[in-house]
Amino acid sequence: DAKTTQPPSMDCAEGRAANLPCNHSTISGNEYVYWYRQIHSQGPQYIIHGLKNNETNEMASLIITEDRKSSTLILPHATLRDTAVYYCIVINYGGSQGNLIFGKGTKLSVKP
Amino acid sequence: DVKVTQSSRYLVKRTGEKVFLECVQDMDHENMFWYRQDPGLGLRLIYFSYDVKMKEKGDIPEGYSVSREKKERFSLILESASTNQTSMYLCASSRAGTGREKLFFGSGTQLSVL
């Protein structure tokens, strides 16, 4: 599976959009981008995933560049409860049993 | 609400003890996973199972074993606990086939081995 690179930490003001970048320059054609987050003292939580088109759900939007070498997770109106570690994971959709490799992620701090 | 339940939130054991960590999911998922999480190291996969009585080693299986006798239950066993197994242990499940990468996690068990 392709490796991802994320900034170790980011700050965001409450109510503003949080844009979390992820670089996956070695991604191959059949690999998906998945995002999870982990709020302190809880297990990770699935947020969103995509292949090449932009995706949106009730939690977030995922923007994938045309060359698929990077992506951005957008939390449109960040709240204090969005403070968490966010993990970007690239995975071969058909080549695993679902065992994911979590990197170190980005620690997002939402400040009042 | 779908759930992955881990039997204990906090556990304190002594070196050399046999430790059982239990995980139950109510989503009829085929796949189940055990990860451990340590500061600065992120999540690391210990074992996973994609069917009853089936198991596969993850990245760090040494010192651990697992048991899956029923579909909904996946147990992690530390045969002889050691201090370097002090960690947060996370169980997860997912369905087979499409969407297998959408994992549902439990709240974790913080194990301290003294």
PDB file of C-alpha atoms in Angstrom:
ATOM      1  CA  ASP A   1       0.000   0.000   0.000  1.00  0.00           C
ATOM      2  CA  ALA A   2       1.131   3.562  -0.737  1.00  0.00           C
ATOM      3  CA  LYS A   3       2.662   5.613   2.066  1.00  0.00           C
ATOM      4  CA  THR A   4       1.072   8.844   3.247  1.00  0.00           C
ATOM      5  CA  THR A   5       2.558  12.025   4.654  1.00  0.00           C
ATOM      6  CA  GLN A   6       0.616  14.338   6.952  1.00  0.00           C
ATOM      7  CA  PRO A   7       1.646  17.371   9.016  1.00  0.00           C
ATOM      8  CA  PRO A   8       2.026  16.388  12.668  1.00  0.00           C
ATOM      9  CA  SER A   9      -0.251  19.130  13.970  1.00  0.00           C
ATOM     10  CA  MET A  10      -2.599  21.915  12.935  1.00  0.00           C
ATOM     11  CA  ASP A  11      -4.728  24.533  14.662  1.00  0.00           C
ATOM     12  CA  CYS A  12      -8.120  25.795  13.590  1.00  0.00           C
ATOM     13  CA  ALA A  13     -10.468  28.427  15.007  1.00  0.00           C
ATOM     14  CA  GLU A  14     -13.884  27.240  16.085  1.00  0.00           C
ATOM     15  CA  GLY A  15     -16.472  27.808  13.377  1.00  0.00           C
ATOM     16  CA  ARG A  16     -13.921  28.025  10.604  1.00  0.00           C
ATOM     17  CA  ALA A  17     -13.167  25.358   8.018  1.00  0.00           C
ATOM     18  CA  ALA A  18     -10.416  22.919   8.894  1.00  0.00           C
ATOM     19  CA  ASN A  19      -8.428  21.734   5.872  1.00  0.00           C
ATOM     20  CA  LEU A  20      -6.228  18.746   6.573  1.00  0.00           C
ATOM     21  CA  PRO A  21      -3.768  17.806   3.822  1.00  0.00           C
ATOM     22  CA  CYS A  22      -2.379  14.402   2.968  1.00  0.00           C
ATOM     23  CA  ASN A  23       0.307  13.552   0.476  1.00  0.00           C
ATOM     24  CA  HIS A  24       0.228  10.126  -1.201  1.00  0.00           C
ATOM     25  CA  SER A  25       2.450  10.620  -4.225  1.00  0.00           C
ATOM     26  CA  THR A  26       3.008   6.874  -4.803  1.00  0.00           C
ATOM     27  CA  ILE A  27      -0.674   5.974  -4.898  1.00  0.00           C
ATOM     28  CA  SER A  28      -1.634   3.480  -7.590  1.00  0.00           C
ATOM     29  CA  GLY A  29      -4.746   3.290  -9.694  1.00  0.00           C
ATOM     30  CA  ASN A  30      -6.704   0.858  -7.555  1.00  0.00           C
ATOM     31  CA  GLU A  31      -5.916   2.418  -4.199  1.00  0.00           C
ATOM     32  CA  TYR A  32      -8.491   4.328  -2.212  1.00  0.00           C
ATOM     33  CA  VAL A  33      -7.937   7.168   0.234  1.00  0.00           C
ATOM     34  CA  TYR A  34      -9.554   6.669   3.635  1.00  0.00           C
ATOM     35  CA  TRP A  35      -9.788   9.113   6.521  1.00  0.00           C
ATOM     36  CA  TYR A  36     -10.287   8.233  10.167  1.00  0.00           C
ATOM     37  CA  ARG A  37     -10.076  10.307  13.308  1.00  0.00           C
ATOM     38  CA  GLN A  38      -9.395   9.479  16.930  1.00  0.00           C
ATOM     39  CA  ILE A  39     -10.745  11.626  19.714  1.00  0.00           C
ATOM     40  CA  HIS A  40      -8.797  11.364  22.945  1.00  0.00           C
ATOM     41  CA  SER A  41      -9.388   8.119  24.864  1.00  0.00           C
ATOM     42  CA  GLN A  42     -11.633   6.664  22.179  1.00  0.00           C
ATOM     43  CA  GLY A  43     -11.159   4.242  19.316  1.00  0.00           C
ATOM     44  CA  PRO A  44     -10.676   5.607  15.779  1.00  0.00           C
ATOM     45  CA  GLN A  45     -13.788   6.584  13.855  1.00  0.00           C
ATOM     46  CA  TYR A  46     -14.305   6.291  10.103  1.00  0.00           C
ATOM     47  CA  ILE A  47     -14.933   9.641   8.385  1.00  0.00           C
ATOM     48  CA  ILE A  48     -14.918   9.282   4.609  1.00  0.00           C
ATOM     49  CA  HIS A  49     -13.185   7.611   1.683  1.00  0.00           C
ATOM     50  CA  GLY A  50     -12.758   8.144  -2.060  1.00  0.00           C
ATOM     51  CA  LEU A  51     -11.020   6.949  -5.195  1.00  0.00           C
ATOM     52  CA  LYS A  52     -10.748   9.912  -7.548  1.00  0.00           C
ATOM     53  CA  ASN A  53     -13.921  11.958  -7.329  1.00  0.00           C
ATOM     54  CA  ASN A  54     -14.592  14.415  -4.556  1.00  0.00           C
ATOM     55  CA  GLU A  55     -16.806  13.008  -1.832  1.00  0.00           C
ATOM     56  CA  THR A  56     -19.038  14.580   0.788  1.00  0.00           C
ATOM     57  CA  ASN A  57     -20.981  13.159   3.693  1.00  0.00           C
ATOM     58  CA  GLU A  58     -22.491  14.468   6.884  1.00  0.00           C
ATOM     59  CA  MET A  59     -19.117  14.662   8.590  1.00  0.00           C
ATOM     60  CA  ALA A  60     -16.725  16.047   6.004  1.00  0.00           C
ATOM     61  CA  SER A  61     -15.693  16.567   2.392  1.00  0.00           C
ATOM     62  CA  LEU A  62     -12.788  14.879   0.665  1.00  0.00           C
ATOM     63  CA  ILE A  63     -11.024  16.609  -2.195  1.00  0.00           C
ATOM     64  CA  ILE A  64      -8.632  14.456  -4.234  1.00  0.00           C
ATOM     65  CA  THR A  65      -6.355  16.135  -6.757  1.00  0.00           C
ATOM     66  CA  GLU A  66      -6.662  15.150 -10.385  1.00  0.00           C
ATOM     67  CA  ASP A  67      -3.325  13.302 -10.338  1.00  0.00           C
ATOM     68  CA  ARG A  68      -4.437  11.633  -7.066  1.00  0.00           C
ATOM     69  CA  LYS A  69      -1.113  12.388  -5.429  1.00  0.00           C
ATOM     70  CA  SER A  70      -2.663  14.359  -2.609  1.00  0.00           C
ATOM     71  CA  SER A  71      -5.965  14.947  -0.904  1.00  0.00           C
ATOM     72  CA  THR A  72      -7.567  17.318   1.586  1.00  0.00           C
ATOM     73  CA  LEU A  73     -10.108  16.526   4.253  1.00  0.00           C
ATOM     74  CA  ILE A  74     -12.380  19.473   4.932  1.00  0.00           C
ATOM     75  CA  LEU A  75     -14.407  19.952   8.094  1.00  0.00           C
ATOM     76  CA  PRO A  76     -16.572  22.872   6.998  1.00  0.00           C
ATOM     77  CA  HIS A  77     -17.393  24.371  10.400  1.00  0.00           C
ATOM     78  CA  ALA A  78     -15.011  22.990  12.989  1.00  0.00           C
ATOM     79  CA  THR A  79     -16.212  22.658  16.570  1.00  0.00           C
ATOM     80  CA  LEU A  80     -14.274  21.954  19.758  1.00  0.00           C
ATOM     81  CA  ARG A  81     -15.457  18.335  19.520  1.00  0.00           C
ATOM     82  CA  ASP A  82     -13.515  17.978  16.271  1.00  0.00           C
ATOM     83  CA  THR A  83     -10.249  18.189  18.200  1.00  0.00           C
ATOM     84  CA  ALA A  84      -8.667  14.817  17.418  1.00  0.00           C
ATOM     85  CA  VAL A  85      -5.893  13.016  15.567  1.00  0.00           C
ATOM     86  CA  TYR A  86      -6.808  12.588  11.893  1.00  0.00           C
ATOM     87  CA  TYR A  87      -5.393   9.668   9.919  1.00  0.00           C
ATOM     88  CA  CYS A  88      -5.110   9.506   6.137  1.00  0.00           C
ATOM     89  CA  ILE A  89      -4.735   5.938   4.853  1.00  0.00           C
ATOM     90  CA  VAL A  90      -4.236   4.657   1.334  1.00  0.00           C
ATOM     91  CA  ILE A  91      -5.282   1.102   0.715  1.00  0.00           C
ATOM     92  CA  ASN A  92      -5.533  -1.333  -2.150  1.00  0.00           C
ATOM     93  CA  TYR A  93      -9.247  -1.951  -2.263  1.00  0.00           C
ATOM     94  CA  GLY A  94      -9.041  -5.486  -3.479  1.00  0.00           C
ATOM     95  CA  GLY A  95      -5.744  -6.522  -1.974  1.00  0.00           C
ATOM     96  CA  SER A  96      -6.334  -6.755   1.720  1.00  0.00           C
ATOM     97  CA  GLN A  97      -8.707  -8.163   4.252  1.00  0.00           C
ATOM     98  CA  GLY A  98      -9.238  -4.669   5.551  1.00  0.00           C
ATOM     99  CA  ASN A  99      -6.232  -4.562   7.828  1.00  0.00           C
ATOM    100  CA  LEU A 100      -5.273  -0.917   7.780  1.00  0.00           C
ATOM    101  CA  ILE A 101      -1.887   0.638   8.424  1.00  0.00           C
ATOM    102  CA  PHE A 102      -2.279   3.764  10.529  1.00  0.00           C
ATOM    103  CA  GLY A 103       0.501   6.327  10.443  1.00  0.00           C
ATOM    104  CA  LYS A 104       0.980   9.046  13.024  1.00  0.00           C
ATOM    105  CA  GLY A 105      -1.719  11.329  11.653  1.00  0.00           C
ATOM    106  CA  THR A 106      -2.350  15.041  12.169  1.00  0.00           C
ATOM    107  CA  LYS A 107      -3.318  16.322  15.584  1.00  0.00           C
ATOM    108  CA  LEU A 108      -5.994  18.955  14.962  1.00  0.00           C
ATOM    109  CA  SER A 109      -6.636  21.417  17.768  1.00  0.00           C
ATOM    110  CA  VAL A 110      -9.810  23.480  17.423  1.00  0.00           C
ATOM    111  CA  LYS A 111      -9.558  26.598  19.542  1.00  0.00           C
ATOM    112  CA  PRO A 112     -12.370  28.868  20.778  1.00  0.00           C
TER     113      PRO A 112
ATOM    114  CA  ASP B   1     -26.435   1.783  17.224  1.00  0.00           C
ATOM    115  CA  VAL B   2     -23.760  -0.570  15.940  1.00  0.00           C
ATOM    116  CA  LYS B   3     -21.255  -1.553  18.540  1.00  0.00           C
ATOM    117  CA  VAL B   4     -17.888  -3.050  19.213  1.00  0.00           C
ATOM    118  CA  THR B   5     -17.600  -3.736  22.910  1.00  0.00           C
ATOM    119  CA  GLN B   6     -14.378  -4.429  24.751  1.00  0.00           C
ATOM    120  CA  SER B   7     -14.778  -6.165  28.067  1.00  0.00           C
ATOM    121  CA  SER B   8     -12.640  -3.835  30.169  1.00  0.00           C
ATOM    122  CA  ARG B   9     -11.740  -0.161  29.926  1.00  0.00           C
ATOM    123  CA  TYR B  10      -8.815  -0.432  32.332  1.00  0.00           C
ATOM    124  CA  LEU B  11      -6.900  -3.528  33.410  1.00  0.00           C
ATOM    125  CA  VAL B  12      -3.925  -3.976  35.739  1.00  0.00           C
ATOM    126  CA  LYS B  13      -2.022  -7.268  35.689  1.00  0.00           C
ATOM    127  CA  ARG B  14       1.224  -8.618  37.050  1.00  0.00           C
ATOM    128  CA  THR B  15       4.181  -9.822  35.028  1.00  0.00           C
ATOM    129  CA  GLY B  16       3.772 -13.475  34.069  1.00  0.00           C
ATOM    130  CA  GLU B  17      -0.010 -13.516  34.353  1.00  0.00           C
ATOM    131  CA  LYS B  18      -2.173 -14.853  31.547  1.00  0.00           C
ATOM    132  CA  VAL B  19      -4.389 -12.059  30.256  1.00  0.00           C
ATOM    133  CA  PHE B  20      -7.545 -12.287  28.192  1.00  0.00           C
ATOM    134  CA  LEU B  21      -8.931  -9.289  26.341  1.00  0.00           C
ATOM    135  CA  GLU B  22     -12.393  -9.852  24.990  1.00  0.00           C
ATOM    136  CA  CYS B  23     -14.135  -8.122  22.119  1.00  0.00           C
ATOM    137  CA  VAL B  24     -17.708  -8.545  20.917  1.00  0.00           C
ATOM    138  CA  GLN B  25     -19.382  -6.971  17.894  1.00  0.00           C
ATOM    139  CA  ASP B  26     -23.084  -6.931  17.102  1.00  0.00           C
ATOM    140  CA  MET B  27     -22.891  -6.116  13.383  1.00  0.00           C
ATOM    141  CA  ASP B  28     -22.462  -9.681  12.059  1.00  0.00           C
ATOM    142  CA  HIS B  29     -19.084  -8.648  10.633  1.00  0.00           C
ATOM    143  CA  GLU B  30     -16.786 -11.279   9.210  1.00  0.00           C
ATOM    144  CA  ASN B  31     -13.523  -9.438   9.897  1.00  0.00           C
ATOM    145  CA  MET B  32     -12.150  -8.617  13.322  1.00  0.00           C
ATOM    146  CA  PHE B  33      -8.863  -7.003  14.332  1.00  0.00           C
ATOM    147  CA  TRP B  34      -6.665  -6.360  17.346  1.00  0.00           C
ATOM    148  CA  TYR B  35      -4.403  -3.305  17.365  1.00  0.00           C
ATOM    149  CA  ARG B  36      -2.219  -1.829  20.058  1.00  0.00           C
ATOM    150  CA  GLN B  37      -1.526   1.855  20.335  1.00  0.00           C
ATOM    151  CA  ASP B  38       1.534   3.404  21.954  1.00  0.00           C
ATOM    152  CA  PRO B  39       2.560   7.070  22.149  1.00  0.00           C
ATOM    153  CA  GLY B  40       4.691   8.037  19.174  1.00  0.00           C
ATOM    154  CA  LEU B  41       4.141   4.696  17.417  1.00  0.00           C
ATOM    155  CA  GLY B  42       0.545   5.003  16.276  1.00  0.00           C
ATOM    156  CA  LEU B  43      -1.661   1.937  15.836  1.00  0.00           C
ATOM    157  CA  ARG B  44      -0.011  -1.382  15.094  1.00  0.00           C
ATOM    158  CA  LEU B  45      -1.852  -4.475  13.985  1.00  0.00           C
ATOM    159  CA  ILE B  46      -1.350  -7.546  16.176  1.00  0.00           C
ATOM    160  CA  TYR B  47      -3.694 -10.143  14.650  1.00  0.00           C
ATOM    161  CA  PHE B  48      -6.808 -10.236  12.546  1.00  0.00           C
ATOM    162  CA  SER B  49      -9.422 -12.788  11.645  1.00  0.00           C
ATOM    163  CA  TYR B  50     -11.627 -12.970   8.564  1.00  0.00           C
ATOM    164  CA  ASP B  51     -13.722 -15.921   9.628  1.00  0.00           C
ATOM    165  CA  VAL B  52     -14.512 -18.114  12.607  1.00  0.00           C
ATOM    166  CA  LYS B  53     -11.466 -20.140  13.646  1.00  0.00           C
ATOM    167  CA  MET B  54      -9.307 -18.274  11.114  1.00  0.00           C
ATOM    168  CA  LYS B  55      -6.504 -15.937  12.107  1.00  0.00           C
ATOM    169  CA  GLU B  56      -3.717 -14.027  10.431  1.00  0.00           C
ATOM    170  CA  LYS B  57      -0.652 -12.431  11.966  1.00  0.00           C
ATOM    171  CA  GLY B  58      -0.349  -8.696  11.790  1.00  0.00           C
ATOM    172  CA  ASP B  59       2.795  -6.650  12.182  1.00  0.00           C
ATOM    173  CA  ILE B  60       3.572  -7.456  15.836  1.00  0.00           C
ATOM    174  CA  PRO B  61       2.145 -10.877  16.794  1.00  0.00           C
ATOM    175  CA  GLU B  62       4.996 -11.919  19.092  1.00  0.00           C
ATOM    176  CA  GLY B  63       3.848 -12.546  22.636  1.00  0.00           C
ATOM    177  CA  TYR B  64       0.169 -12.686  21.654  1.00  0.00           C
ATOM    178  CA  SER B  65      -2.340 -15.238  20.480  1.00  0.00           C
ATOM    179  CA  VAL B  66      -5.985 -14.947  19.478  1.00  0.00           C
ATOM    180  CA  SER B  67      -9.121 -17.007  19.498  1.00  0.00           C
ATOM    181  CA  ARG B  68     -12.240 -16.734  17.380  1.00  0.00           C
ATOM    182  CA  GLU B  69     -14.698 -19.508  18.227  1.00  0.00           C
ATOM    183  CA  LYS B  70     -17.795 -17.463  17.408  1.00  0.00           C
ATOM    184  CA  LYS B  71     -18.335 -14.899  14.709  1.00  0.00           C
ATOM    185  CA  GLU B  72     -19.140 -12.088  17.087  1.00  0.00           C
ATOM    186  CA  ARG B  73     -16.280 -12.634  19.522  1.00  0.00           C
ATOM    187  CA  PHE B  74     -12.513 -12.161  19.082  1.00  0.00           C
ATOM    188  CA  SER B  75     -10.202 -12.669  22.042  1.00  0.00           C
ATOM    189  CA  LEU B  76      -6.625 -11.505  22.451  1.00  0.00           C
ATOM    190  CA  ILE B  77      -4.484 -13.573  24.791  1.00  0.00           C
ATOM    191  CA  LEU B  78      -1.237 -12.619  26.454  1.00  0.00           C
ATOM    192  CA  GLU B  79       0.142 -15.984  27.554  1.00  0.00           C
ATOM    193  CA  SER B  80       2.637 -14.468  29.996  1.00  0.00           C
ATOM    194  CA  ALA B  81       2.247 -10.737  30.337  1.00  0.00           C
ATOM    195  CA  SER B  82       5.342  -8.570  30.301  1.00  0.00           C
ATOM    196  CA  THR B  83       5.845  -4.904  31.107  1.00  0.00           C
ATOM    197  CA  ASN B  84       6.472  -4.074  27.443  1.00  0.00           C
ATOM    198  CA  GLN B  85       2.902  -5.143  26.731  1.00  0.00           C
ATOM    199  CA  THR B  86       1.581  -2.201  28.720  1.00  0.00           C
ATOM    200  CA  SER B  87      -0.464  -0.398  26.085  1.00  0.00           C
ATOM    201  CA  MET B  88      -3.871   0.642  24.803  1.00  0.00           C
ATOM    202  CA  TYR B  89      -5.494  -2.280  22.998  1.00  0.00           C
ATOM    203  CA  LEU B  90      -8.114  -1.585  20.354  1.00  0.00           C
ATOM    204  CA  CYS B  91     -10.480  -4.090  18.791  1.00  0.00           C
ATOM    205  CA  ALA B  92     -12.179  -3.420  15.462  1.00  0.00           C
ATOM    206  CA  SER B  93     -14.497  -5.168  13.033  1.00  0.00           C
ATOM    207  CA  SER B  94     -15.543  -4.799   9.422  1.00  0.00           C
ATOM    208  CA  ARG B  95     -17.648  -6.665   6.927  1.00  0.00           C
ATOM    209  CA  ALA B  96     -16.115  -8.802   4.215  1.00  0.00           C
ATOM    210  CA  GLY B  97     -16.095  -7.749   0.608  1.00  0.00           C
ATOM    211  CA  THR B  98     -16.989  -4.229  -0.397  1.00  0.00           C
ATOM    212  CA  GLY B  99     -16.400  -1.863   2.470  1.00  0.00           C
ATOM    213  CA  ARG B 100     -13.978  -4.106   4.341  1.00  0.00           C
ATOM    214  CA  GLU B 101     -11.784  -1.089   4.965  1.00  0.00           C
ATOM    215  CA  LYS B 102     -14.506   0.683   6.930  1.00  0.00           C
ATOM    216  CA  LEU B 103     -13.526  -0.405  10.398  1.00  0.00           C
ATOM    217  CA  PHE B 104     -15.608   0.031  13.526  1.00  0.00           C
ATOM    218  CA  PHE B 105     -13.544   0.335  16.677  1.00  0.00           C
ATOM    219  CA  GLY B 106     -14.229  -0.321  20.316  1.00  0.00           C
ATOM    220  CA  SER B 107     -13.320   2.195  23.008  1.00  0.00           C
ATOM    221  CA  GLY B 108     -10.111   0.424  23.905  1.00  0.00           C
ATOM    222  CA  THR B 109      -8.614  -1.354  26.916  1.00  0.00           C
ATOM    223  CA  GLN B 110      -5.759   0.354  28.716  1.00  0.00           C
ATOM    224  CA  LEU B 111      -3.634  -2.512  30.032  1.00  0.00           C
ATOM    225  CA  SER B 112      -0.947  -1.924  32.618  1.00  0.00           C
ATOM    226  CA  VAL B 113       1.455  -4.773  33.388  1.00  0.00           C
ATOM    227  CA  LEU B 114       3.347  -4.268  36.624  1.00  0.00           C
TER     228      LEU B 114
END
